[in-house]
Amino acid sequence: MIAVITGDIVNSRGEAAGKWQSMLKHVLSQYGKEPKSWELYRGDSFQLRLEPDSAFGAAIHIKSSIRQLAGLDVRMAIGVGSIETDAKKVTEATGEAFIRSGGCFDHLGKQMLQVDIGEPDLNETLNLMISLAMLTMNSWSETVATVIKTGIEHPRKNQSELAQLLQKTQSSISEALKRGGYDEIKKLNKYYQSKIAQL
């Protein structure tokens, strides 16, 4: 079983492509190698293949990276399932995970992130929880996004160490994490991982 994230950058024309592309590539490269595990295509779209239990956390990581640039955001769909044919390029591989990710992406509507793990009842629960979490995540400022991205990339560092890293005060780090709902997002990720483990 694998997970596939299909996504595209919202308002990508409002910012120089080189700027957001390098940020996106930096994050994607932490989950595997191009083009086997991830690929950019059609200018502002991308696909990432990874372990199912890492997918929700990776989506949040990607969002926090892109939200560092004012006016930009990212729409994503996570599909979990089997892989049928492997390929040298992730965009050429096939299987349930790819079908679910693509289908879910096509039906995102106004939602910025949804999942399809092949269990309708669980999909409904997870997607309701994600849509509520997005009420906070969709309003991250560039500062909050930067702090959350740094927290994700340095999970063992405490707030004082993150403050040193970002050359900010510990209180400003604490405030940014609180405003961004970081603790609640981590709890949601743990819930997602516990359900994935049961599949």
Short mmCIF file of C-alpha atoms in Angstrom, two decimals:
data_model
loop_
_atom_site.label_atom_id
_atom_site.label_comp_id
_atom_site.label_asym_id
_atom_site.label_seq_id
_atom_site.Cartn_x
_atom_site.Cartn_y
_atom_site.Cartn_z
CA MET A 1 0.00 0.00 0.00
CA ILE A 2 1.17 3.50 -0.84
CA ALA A 3 -0.12 7.07 -0.66
CA VAL A 4 -0.16 9.56 -3.51
CA ILE A 5 -0.55 13.31 -3.09
CA THR A 6 -1.79 15.17 -6.16
CA GLY A 7 -1.67 18.94 -5.88
CA ASP A 8 -1.43 22.29 -7.55
CA ILE A 9 -0.35 25.77 -6.52
CA VAL A 10 -3.13 28.34 -6.07
CA ASN A 11 -2.40 31.81 -7.54
CA SER A 12 0.91 30.51 -8.94
CA ARG A 13 0.96 33.27 -11.57
CA GLY A 14 1.01 35.90 -8.85
CA GLU A 15 4.56 34.98 -7.87
CA ALA A 16 7.73 34.25 -9.85
CA ALA A 17 7.73 30.50 -10.54
CA GLY A 18 11.37 30.13 -9.57
CA LYS A 19 10.58 31.26 -6.05
CA TRP A 20 7.79 28.81 -5.17
CA GLN A 21 9.18 25.98 -7.32
CA SER A 22 12.45 25.90 -5.39
CA MET A 23 10.54 25.86 -2.08
CA LEU A 24 8.25 23.09 -3.29
CA LYS A 25 11.14 21.01 -4.67
CA HIS A 26 13.00 21.41 -1.38
CA VAL A 27 10.07 19.94 0.57
CA LEU A 28 9.27 17.17 -1.94
CA SER A 29 12.91 16.06 -2.02
CA GLN A 30 12.65 15.28 1.71
CA TYR A 31 10.20 12.47 0.86
CA GLY A 32 12.03 10.82 -2.03
CA LYS A 33 13.87 11.32 -5.30
CA GLU A 34 12.65 12.94 -8.50
CA PRO A 35 11.05 11.58 -10.74
CA LYS A 36 10.49 8.18 -9.07
CA SER A 37 8.84 9.60 -5.93
CA TRP A 38 7.78 13.07 -7.04
CA GLU A 39 7.41 15.19 -10.13
CA LEU A 40 6.28 18.68 -11.14
CA TYR A 41 4.15 18.83 -14.28
CA ARG A 42 1.84 21.21 -16.19
CA GLY A 43 3.70 24.16 -14.72
CA ASP A 44 2.11 24.35 -11.30
CA SER A 45 0.96 20.78 -10.54
CA PHE A 46 2.81 18.04 -8.71
CA GLN A 47 2.53 14.45 -7.58
CA LEU A 48 4.26 12.80 -4.63
CA ARG A 49 4.34 9.11 -3.76
CA LEU A 50 5.19 8.10 -0.19
CA GLU A 51 4.33 5.87 2.76
CA PRO A 52 0.64 6.16 3.75
CA ASP A 53 1.33 7.09 7.39
CA SER A 54 3.51 10.04 6.26
CA ALA A 55 1.03 11.51 3.77
CA PHE A 56 -1.02 13.85 5.96
CA GLY A 57 2.09 15.23 7.67
CA ALA A 58 3.72 15.74 4.26
CA ALA A 59 0.67 17.64 3.00
CA ILE A 60 0.88 19.98 6.00
CA HIS A 61 4.62 20.36 5.39
CA ILE A 62 3.97 21.32 1.75
CA LYS A 63 1.23 23.77 2.75
CA SER A 64 3.40 25.46 5.38
CA SER A 65 6.18 25.88 2.81
CA ILE A 66 3.98 27.45 0.11
CA ARG A 67 2.08 29.67 2.58
CA GLN A 68 5.38 31.41 3.35
CA LEU A 69 4.78 33.38 0.16
CA ALA A 70 1.98 35.95 0.43
CA GLY A 71 -1.03 35.18 -1.75
CA LEU A 72 -0.02 31.60 -2.56
CA ASP A 73 -1.63 28.40 -1.36
CA VAL A 74 -1.85 24.77 -2.42
CA ARG A 75 -4.73 22.37 -3.13
CA MET A 76 -4.04 18.69 -2.47
CA ALA A 77 -5.71 15.30 -2.49
CA ILE A 78 -4.30 12.24 -0.74
CA GLY A 79 -5.13 8.81 -2.16
CA VAL A 80 -4.20 5.62 -0.30
CA GLY A 81 -4.26 2.18 -1.89
CA SER A 82 -2.34 -0.36 -3.91
CA ILE A 83 0.10 0.23 -6.73
CA GLU A 84 -0.33 -1.91 -9.87
CA THR A 85 2.41 -0.92 -12.25
CA ASP A 86 5.54 0.83 -11.05
CA ALA A 87 7.41 3.22 -13.32
CA LYS A 88 10.54 5.34 -13.42
CA LYS A 89 8.29 8.42 -13.18
CA VAL A 90 5.63 8.76 -10.48
CA THR A 91 3.25 10.33 -13.01
CA GLU A 92 3.39 7.16 -15.14
CA ALA A 93 2.69 4.63 -12.34
CA THR A 94 -0.81 3.19 -11.90
CA GLY A 95 -2.98 1.66 -9.20
CA GLU A 96 -5.70 2.36 -6.65
CA ALA A 97 -3.71 5.04 -4.84
CA PHE A 98 -3.26 7.04 -8.06
CA ILE A 99 -6.92 6.65 -9.07
CA ARG A 100 -8.14 7.71 -5.62
CA SER A 101 -5.76 10.66 -5.45
CA GLY A 102 -6.72 11.90 -8.93
CA GLY A 103 -10.45 11.37 -8.37
CA CYS A 104 -10.33 13.07 -5.00
CA PHE A 105 -8.41 15.99 -6.51
CA ASP A 106 -10.99 16.40 -9.29
CA HIS A 107 -13.75 16.72 -6.67
CA LEU A 108 -12.01 19.08 -4.23
CA GLY A 109 -14.28 22.01 -5.05
CA LYS A 110 -13.52 24.75 -2.53
CA GLN A 111 -11.68 22.38 -0.18
CA MET A 112 -7.91 22.72 -0.01
CA LEU A 113 -7.14 19.20 1.25
CA GLN A 114 -9.08 15.93 1.21
CA VAL A 115 -8.28 12.22 1.51
CA ASP A 116 -9.60 9.02 -0.05
CA ILE A 117 -8.38 5.89 1.69
CA GLY A 118 -11.00 3.59 0.18
CA GLU A 119 -13.21 3.46 3.30
CA PRO A 120 -16.27 5.72 2.76
CA ASP A 121 -17.20 6.14 6.44
CA LEU A 122 -13.63 6.86 7.49
CA ASN A 123 -13.16 9.18 4.50
CA GLU A 124 -16.16 11.17 5.70
CA THR A 125 -14.83 11.44 9.27
CA LEU A 126 -11.30 12.35 8.23
CA ASN A 127 -12.44 14.89 5.65
CA LEU A 128 -14.76 16.58 8.13
CA MET A 129 -11.87 16.86 10.60
CA ILE A 130 -9.54 18.14 7.87
CA SER A 131 -12.06 20.75 6.66
CA LEU A 132 -12.33 22.06 10.24
CA ALA A 133 -8.53 22.16 10.58
CA MET A 134 -8.35 24.06 7.28
CA LEU A 135 -10.35 26.92 8.81
CA THR A 136 -7.14 27.68 10.71
CA MET A 137 -4.55 26.54 8.17
CA ASN A 138 -6.04 28.52 5.28
CA SER A 139 -5.48 31.73 7.22
CA TRP A 140 -1.83 31.14 8.20
CA SER A 141 0.26 34.27 7.79
CA GLU A 142 3.70 34.00 6.22
CA THR A 143 5.23 34.20 9.71
CA VAL A 144 3.05 31.44 11.15
CA ALA A 145 3.71 29.23 8.10
CA THR A 146 7.47 29.70 8.48
CA VAL A 147 7.39 28.77 12.18
CA ILE A 148 5.23 25.70 11.54
CA LYS A 149 7.41 24.56 8.62
CA THR A 150 10.48 24.91 10.85
CA GLY A 151 8.74 22.96 13.63
CA ILE A 152 7.89 20.15 11.19
CA GLU A 153 11.47 19.99 9.88
CA HIS A 154 12.97 20.04 13.41
CA PRO A 155 10.55 17.91 15.47
CA ARG A 156 13.02 17.43 18.34
CA LYS A 157 13.72 21.12 18.87
CA ASN A 158 11.82 22.93 21.62
CA GLN A 159 10.43 26.45 21.27
CA SER A 160 13.62 28.09 22.55
CA GLU A 161 15.71 26.21 19.98
CA LEU A 162 13.27 27.10 17.20
CA ALA A 163 13.52 30.72 18.31
CA GLN A 164 17.32 30.59 18.01
CA LEU A 165 17.03 28.99 14.58
CA LEU A 166 14.65 31.67 13.31
CA GLN A 167 16.26 34.52 15.27
CA LYS A 168 13.00 35.31 17.05
CA THR A 169 11.90 35.42 20.67
CA GLN A 170 10.57 32.28 22.33
CA SER A 171 7.28 34.06 23.06
CA SER A 172 6.79 34.94 19.38
CA ILE A 173 7.41 31.28 18.42
CA SER A 174 4.89 30.15 21.04
CA GLU A 175 2.31 32.66 19.79
CA ALA A 176 2.81 31.65 16.14
CA LEU A 177 2.43 27.93 16.92
CA LYS A 178 -0.71 28.65 18.94
CA ARG A 179 -2.24 30.85 16.21
CA GLY A 180 -1.43 28.19 13.63
CA GLY A 181 -3.10 25.40 15.64
CA TYR A 182 0.12 23.38 15.61
CA ASP A 183 -0.70 21.14 18.60
CA GLU A 184 -4.16 20.36 17.23
CA ILE A 185 -2.73 19.59 13.77
CA LYS A 186 -0.24 17.16 15.35
CA LYS A 187 -3.13 15.44 17.15
CA LEU A 188 -5.05 15.18 13.89
CA ASN A 189 -1.97 13.66 12.23
CA LYS A 190 -1.73 11.06 15.02
CA TYR A 191 -5.41 10.21 14.55
CA TYR A 192 -4.88 9.87 10.78
CA GLN A 193 -1.85 7.61 11.38
CA SER A 194 -3.78 5.42 13.86
CA LYS A 195 -6.55 4.87 11.26
CA ILE A 196 -4.03 4.16 8.47
CA ALA A 197 -2.39 1.53 10.72
CA GLN A 198 -5.72 -0.31 10.90
CA LEU A 199 -6.14 -0.64 7.11
#
